[in-house]
Short mmCIF file of C-alpha atoms in Angstrom, two decimals:
data_model
loop_
_atom_site.label_atom_id
_atom_site.label_comp_id
_atom_site.label_asym_id
_atom_site.label_seq_id
_atom_site.Cartn_x
_atom_site.Cartn_y
_atom_site.Cartn_z
CA UNK A 1455 -6.17 5.45 20.15
CA UNK A 1456 -4.67 8.61 20.73
CA UNK A 1457 -1.33 6.98 21.69
CA UNK A 1458 -1.58 5.35 18.40
CA UNK A 1459 -1.72 8.44 16.30
CA UNK A 1460 1.16 10.12 18.21
CA UNK A 1461 3.57 8.29 15.54
CA UNK A 1462 1.63 8.99 12.36
CA UNK A 1463 3.52 11.89 11.30
CA UNK A 1464 6.55 10.10 11.05
CA UNK A 1465 4.90 7.21 9.20
CA UNK A 1466 3.29 9.48 7.03
CA UNK A 1467 6.67 10.78 6.18
CA UNK A 1468 8.13 7.30 5.23
CA UNK A 1469 4.83 6.58 2.92
CA UNK A 1470 4.75 10.33 1.55
CA UNK A 1471 3.57 10.36 -1.93
CA UNK A 1472 3.08 6.93 -1.55
CA UNK A 1473 1.26 2.10 -1.75
CA UNK A 1474 0.46 0.00 -3.80
CA UNK A 1475 0.18 0.71 -7.31
CA UNK A 1476 -0.89 -2.52 -8.78
CA UNK A 1477 1.06 -3.68 -12.00
CA UNK A 1478 -0.38 -4.83 -15.19
CA UNK A 1479 -1.61 -8.41 -15.15
CA UNK A 1480 0.45 -11.01 -16.87
CA UNK A 1481 -0.55 -11.82 -20.31
CA UNK A 1482 -0.12 -15.49 -21.99
CA UNK A 1483 1.35 -15.84 -25.69
CA UNK A 1484 1.22 -19.34 -26.86
CA UNK A 1485 3.85 -20.71 -29.55
CA UNK A 1486 2.51 -23.39 -31.65
CA UNK A 1487 5.14 -26.22 -32.72
CA UNK A 1488 5.08 -27.61 -36.11
CA UNK A 1489 2.87 -30.96 -36.13
CA UNK A 1490 4.73 -34.09 -35.85
CA UNK A 1491 2.16 -35.68 -38.07
CA UNK A 1492 -1.19 -34.65 -39.61
CA UNK A 1493 -3.03 -36.04 -36.68
CA UNK A 1494 -0.98 -34.58 -33.71
CA UNK A 1495 -0.11 -30.97 -32.68
CA UNK A 1496 2.51 -30.29 -29.98
CA UNK A 1497 2.22 -27.14 -27.90
CA UNK A 1498 5.03 -25.48 -26.50
CA UNK A 1499 4.58 -23.98 -22.77
CA UNK A 1500 3.07 -20.21 -22.77
CA UNK A 1501 5.80 -17.72 -22.59
CA UNK A 1502 4.95 -14.96 -19.82
CA UNK A 1503 5.01 -11.56 -21.02
CA UNK A 1504 6.68 -9.83 -17.92
CA UNK A 1505 4.25 -7.35 -16.18
CA UNK A 1506 5.45 -3.74 -15.72
CA UNK A 1507 6.53 -2.72 -12.30
CA UNK A 1508 6.49 0.47 -10.18
CA UNK A 1509 9.97 2.09 -10.28
CA UNK A 1510 9.07 5.31 -9.02
CA UNK A 1511 6.35 7.22 -7.24
CA UNK A 1512 7.31 10.86 -6.67
CA UNK A 1513 10.38 10.77 -4.45
CA UNK A 1514 10.06 7.14 -3.68
CA UNK A 1515 12.46 4.98 -5.67
CA UNK A 1516 11.50 1.05 -5.63
CA UNK A 1517 14.49 -1.46 -5.97
CA UNK A 1518 13.72 -5.31 -6.28
CA UNK A 1519 15.49 -8.34 -5.71
CA UNK A 1520 16.37 -11.14 -8.38
CA UNK A 1521 13.25 -12.65 -7.48
CA UNK A 1522 11.28 -9.68 -8.21
CA UNK A 1523 10.24 -8.85 -4.71
CA UNK A 1524 10.35 -5.37 -3.51
CA UNK A 1525 14.01 -5.12 -1.78
CA UNK A 1526 14.27 -1.30 -0.91
CA UNK A 1527 12.39 2.04 -1.08
CA UNK A 1528 14.52 5.12 -0.96
CA UNK A 1529 13.26 8.75 -0.51
CA UNK A 1530 15.72 11.56 -0.36
CA UNK A 1531 14.56 15.11 1.04
CA UNK A 1532 17.55 17.65 1.17
CA UNK A 1533 19.90 16.01 3.57
CA UNK A 1534 17.57 13.49 5.00
CA UNK A 1535 17.41 9.96 3.49
CA UNK A 1536 14.37 7.80 4.28
CA UNK A 1537 15.08 4.02 3.58
CA UNK A 1538 12.94 1.02 3.96
CA UNK A 1539 14.57 -2.53 3.75
CA UNK A 1540 12.37 -5.83 2.84
CA UNK A 1541 13.33 -9.27 4.37
CA UNK A 1542 11.54 -12.37 3.35
CA UNK A 1543 11.01 -15.70 4.97
CA UNK A 1544 8.47 -18.57 4.24
CA UNK A 1545 5.65 -17.00 6.28
CA UNK A 1546 6.76 -13.57 7.04
CA UNK A 1547 7.91 -10.23 5.81
CA UNK A 1548 9.94 -7.63 7.86
CA UNK A 1549 10.36 -4.06 6.85
CA UNK A 1550 12.85 -1.79 8.50
CA UNK A 1551 12.45 1.69 8.29
CA UNK A 1552 15.59 4.05 8.47
CA UNK A 1553 15.96 7.88 8.83
CA UNK A 1554 19.48 8.41 7.41
CA UNK A 1555 21.25 5.49 8.89
CA UNK A 1556 19.26 5.17 12.16
CA UNK A 1557 16.52 2.74 12.48
CA UNK A 1558 13.08 4.08 13.59
CA UNK A 1559 10.50 1.50 12.87
CA UNK A 1560 10.47 -2.13 12.16
CA UNK A 1561 7.21 -4.03 11.18
CA UNK A 1562 7.18 -7.94 11.14
CA UNK A 1563 4.19 -9.31 9.40
CA UNK A 1564 3.09 -13.11 10.06
CA UNK A 1565 1.44 -14.48 6.67
CA UNK A 1566 -1.20 -17.20 6.07
CA UNK A 1567 -1.88 -17.85 2.33
CA UNK A 1568 -0.02 -14.69 1.27
CA UNK A 1569 -2.07 -12.26 3.88
CA UNK A 1570 -0.99 -10.56 6.77
CA UNK A 1571 -2.57 -11.88 9.70
CA UNK A 1572 -0.49 -10.63 12.43
CA UNK A 1573 1.81 -7.61 12.90
CA UNK A 1574 4.58 -6.73 15.69
CA UNK A 1575 5.36 -2.94 15.24
CA UNK A 1576 8.35 -1.52 16.96
CA UNK A 1577 9.03 2.07 17.18
CA UNK A 1578 12.28 3.39 18.34
CA UNK A 1579 13.58 6.87 19.48
CA UNK A 1580 10.06 7.95 20.34
CA UNK A 1581 10.37 11.45 22.12
CA UNK A 1582 7.69 10.54 24.63
CA UNK A 1583 8.46 6.99 25.40
CA UNK A 1584 11.20 5.54 27.32
CA UNK A 1585 12.80 2.74 25.16
CA UNK A 1586 11.23 0.90 22.37
CA UNK A 1587 7.20 1.25 21.92
CA UNK A 1588 5.65 -1.96 20.55
CA UNK A 1589 2.31 -2.42 19.04
CA UNK A 1590 0.54 -5.68 17.97
CA UNK A 1591 -2.17 -5.94 15.37
CA UNK A 1592 -4.42 -8.68 14.14
CA UNK A 1593 -5.82 -8.36 10.56
CA UNK A 1594 -9.13 -10.08 9.51
CA UNK A 1595 -10.54 -10.69 5.89
CA UNK A 1596 -14.06 -11.35 4.70
CA UNK A 1597 -15.02 -14.02 2.13
CA UNK A 1598 -14.10 -11.78 -0.79
CA UNK A 1599 -10.47 -11.67 0.38
CA UNK A 1600 -10.94 -7.82 1.49
CA UNK A 1601 -9.23 -6.57 4.70
CA UNK A 1602 -12.59 -6.34 7.11
CA UNK A 1603 -11.31 -5.44 10.54
CA UNK A 1604 -7.86 -4.72 12.61
CA UNK A 1605 -7.36 -5.10 16.24
CA UNK A 1606 -4.65 -3.31 17.64
CA UNK A 1607 -2.96 -3.37 21.21
CA UNK A 1608 0.02 -1.29 22.67
CA UNK A 1609 -1.44 -0.85 26.17
CA UNK A 1610 -4.62 0.63 24.50
CA UNK A 1611 -7.00 -1.45 22.70
CA UNK A 1612 -8.60 -0.47 19.55
CA UNK A 1613 -10.73 -1.96 16.62
CA UNK A 1614 -10.63 -0.54 12.99
CA UNK A 1615 -13.24 -1.52 10.35
CA UNK A 1616 -12.94 -1.04 6.70
CA UNK A 1617 -16.16 -1.04 4.53
CA UNK A 1618 -16.27 -1.37 0.72
CA UNK A 1619 -18.73 0.02 -2.17
CA UNK A 1620 -20.36 -2.65 -4.67
CA UNK A 1621 -16.77 -2.21 -6.96
CA UNK A 1622 -14.69 -3.41 -4.12
CA UNK A 1623 -13.24 0.04 -3.42
CA UNK A 1624 -12.80 1.05 0.35
CA UNK A 1625 -15.46 3.35 1.35
CA UNK A 1626 -14.89 4.03 5.03
CA UNK A 1627 -12.34 3.18 7.50
CA UNK A 1628 -13.62 3.71 11.14
CA UNK A 1629 -11.36 3.87 14.17
CA UNK A 1630 -12.79 2.92 17.73
CA UNK A 1631 -10.99 2.87 21.22
CA UNK A 1632 -12.00 -0.13 23.05
CA UNK A 1633 -12.06 1.10 26.60
CA UNK A 1634 -13.55 -0.25 29.95
CA UNK A 1635 -16.28 2.23 29.75
CA UNK A 1636 -17.26 0.83 26.24
CA UNK A 1637 -16.42 1.85 22.86
CA UNK A 1638 -15.35 5.27 21.88
CA UNK A 1639 -15.43 6.65 18.48
CA UNK A 1640 -12.13 7.91 17.52
CA UNK A 1641 -11.93 8.88 13.75
CA UNK A 1642 -13.59 8.19 10.28
CA UNK A 1643 -12.16 8.26 6.93
CA UNK A 1644 -14.22 8.30 3.81
CA UNK A 1645 -12.89 7.92 0.20
CA UNK A 1646 -14.74 8.96 -2.98
CA UNK A 1647 -13.77 7.42 -6.46
CA UNK A 1648 -13.66 8.49 -9.78
CA UNK A 1649 -14.23 5.90 -13.02
CA UNK A 1650 -10.93 4.27 -13.96
CA UNK A 1651 -10.90 5.10 -17.66
CA UNK A 1652 -8.43 2.48 -18.33
CA UNK A 1653 -11.67 -0.04 -18.78
CA UNK A 1654 -12.77 -3.16 -17.23
CA UNK A 1655 -10.86 -5.23 -19.37
CA UNK A 1656 -7.50 -4.36 -17.75
CA UNK A 1657 -8.76 -3.11 -14.59
CA UNK A 1658 -5.34 -3.18 -12.51
CA UNK A 1659 -3.51 -0.65 -14.51
CA UNK A 1660 -2.78 2.51 -12.73
CA UNK A 1661 -4.45 1.02 -9.39
CA UNK A 1662 -3.16 3.10 -6.34
CA UNK A 1663 -5.64 2.37 -3.68
CA UNK A 1664 -3.22 0.91 -1.40
CA UNK A 1665 -1.35 4.18 -1.33
CA UNK A 1666 -4.31 5.95 -0.15
CA UNK A 1667 -5.68 3.29 2.43
CA UNK A 1668 -1.92 2.90 3.72
CA UNK A 1669 -1.11 6.55 3.34
CA UNK A 1670 -1.17 9.30 5.97
CA UNK A 1671 -5.00 9.56 6.29
CA UNK A 1672 -5.77 5.94 7.18
CA UNK A 1673 -3.54 2.87 7.97
CA UNK A 1674 0.16 4.11 7.41
CA UNK A 1675 1.37 3.30 10.65
CA UNK A 1676 0.42 -0.61 10.74
CA UNK A 1677 0.72 -1.22 6.73
CA UNK A 1678 2.81 -0.52 3.63
CA UNK A 1679 1.52 0.97 0.49
CA UNK A 1680 3.89 -1.36 -1.91
CA UNK A 1681 3.43 -4.54 -0.35
CA UNK A 1682 0.56 -7.06 -1.94
CA UNK A 1683 -0.13 -8.64 1.48
CA UNK A 1684 -3.20 -6.99 2.59
CA UNK A 1685 -5.97 -8.86 0.33
CA UNK A 1686 -7.98 -7.42 -2.30
CA UNK A 1687 -8.91 -3.91 -3.09
CA UNK A 1688 -10.86 -2.09 -5.56
CA UNK A 1689 -9.58 -0.94 -8.99
CA UNK A 1690 -11.13 2.67 -9.18
CA UNK A 1691 -8.99 5.75 -8.58
CA UNK A 1692 -9.24 7.78 -5.56
CA UNK A 1693 -10.40 11.29 -6.13
CA UNK A 1694 -11.01 12.57 -2.58
CA UNK A 1695 -10.21 11.30 1.09
CA UNK A 1696 -12.43 12.79 3.75
CA UNK A 1697 -11.26 12.53 7.51
CA UNK A 1698 -13.58 13.33 10.22
CA UNK A 1699 -10.81 15.23 11.92
CA UNK A 1700 -9.57 17.35 9.10
CA UNK A 1701 -11.05 20.75 8.11
CA UNK A 1702 -11.52 19.68 4.50
CA UNK A 1703 -10.98 16.74 2.16
CA UNK A 1704 -7.82 16.08 0.19
CA UNK A 1705 -8.61 15.92 -3.55
CA UNK A 1706 -6.65 14.30 -6.25
CA UNK A 1707 -6.47 13.97 -9.99
CA UNK A 1708 -4.79 11.97 -12.38
CA UNK A 1709 -2.96 11.76 -15.68
CA UNK A 1710 -2.78 8.68 -17.83
CA UNK A 1711 -0.41 7.41 -20.51
CA UNK A 1712 -1.58 5.95 -23.72
CA UNK A 1713 -1.52 2.50 -22.12
CA UNK A 1714 -4.03 3.33 -19.20
CA UNK A 1715 -1.39 3.68 -16.66
CA UNK A 1716 -1.19 6.47 -14.14
CA UNK A 1717 1.89 8.75 -14.71
CA UNK A 1718 1.02 11.63 -12.56
CA UNK A 1719 -1.00 11.91 -9.47
CA UNK A 1720 -1.88 15.53 -8.82
CA UNK A 1721 -2.92 16.96 -5.19
CA UNK A 1722 -5.47 19.76 -5.63
CA UNK A 1723 -6.22 22.63 -3.68
CA UNK A 1724 -10.04 23.41 -2.20
CA UNK A 1725 -10.41 25.69 -5.44
CA UNK A 1726 -9.14 22.61 -7.53
CA UNK A 1727 -5.88 24.10 -8.39
CA UNK A 1728 -2.92 21.85 -8.62
CA UNK A 1729 -0.73 22.38 -5.55
CA UNK A 1730 1.83 19.45 -6.05
CA UNK A 1731 2.46 16.64 -8.59
CA UNK A 1732 3.85 13.21 -8.09
CA UNK A 1733 5.32 11.38 -11.17
CA UNK A 1734 4.87 7.82 -11.59
CA UNK A 1735 7.18 5.46 -13.66
CA UNK A 1736 7.27 1.81 -14.43
CA UNK A 1737 9.68 -0.60 -15.79
CA UNK A 1738 9.49 -3.99 -17.66
CA UNK A 1739 11.34 -6.57 -15.82
CA UNK A 1740 12.74 -8.56 -18.66
CA UNK A 1741 15.41 -10.24 -16.47
CA UNK A 1742 12.74 -11.67 -14.37
CA UNK A 1743 11.21 -13.80 -17.29
#
């Protein structure tokens, strides 16, 4: 597992500010046609009102293809341009991560029923590795469509276990090395949540759990914060992330707009002072109607 974490710094940068703010669920609006006669009413097919899509999270800009799938994520920091390109096939998704124009990481997920079940992750230009470093990951889900366990192998084997609270939020992520001498504890990440004030009738508004689960404290190196291919996560907002190997927890607060969407995520200091703010923006994809 120690080897697994050598590349976290780079992947944290790739997902900085980051996955997946969920978008507003689609609503149906029915058009009623005039009756052909007194005994017959003809109803037109429902019109789908486009769901809002995430366009910006902090310095990340999200670009979609004509089918509404995520095509590219850009993050420009000074002279450095971080770019992720996504390619789709029937049963797979490939993400290619670039630093300026040099490719650093590729991730190819195999899908079953729309969920990631396998990953081949290749890391290029590792300073301590001669040539390309490759990792294989298997994803397993429970009967609630929640990501339950992951098995990783890159010469070393490890098991990652996710547990959930009664609202479906990720409560803990446990990292264990599987050695010839037995299982060895590596790390434990805990998550605390605040009530989502958007209300239970529209629970997907402003949800950003993926951005934490697949962020710098947990699974950023084998996940993606913006791809909806990792099963079902909870609806509440993360207020605190507590890694065992960190000296203090990371705390967050949010600002919602009048429709219940998160428009700002604030990182808080130990004393509760805002240290940094990430703006969140959405767009209405009318062209995808």
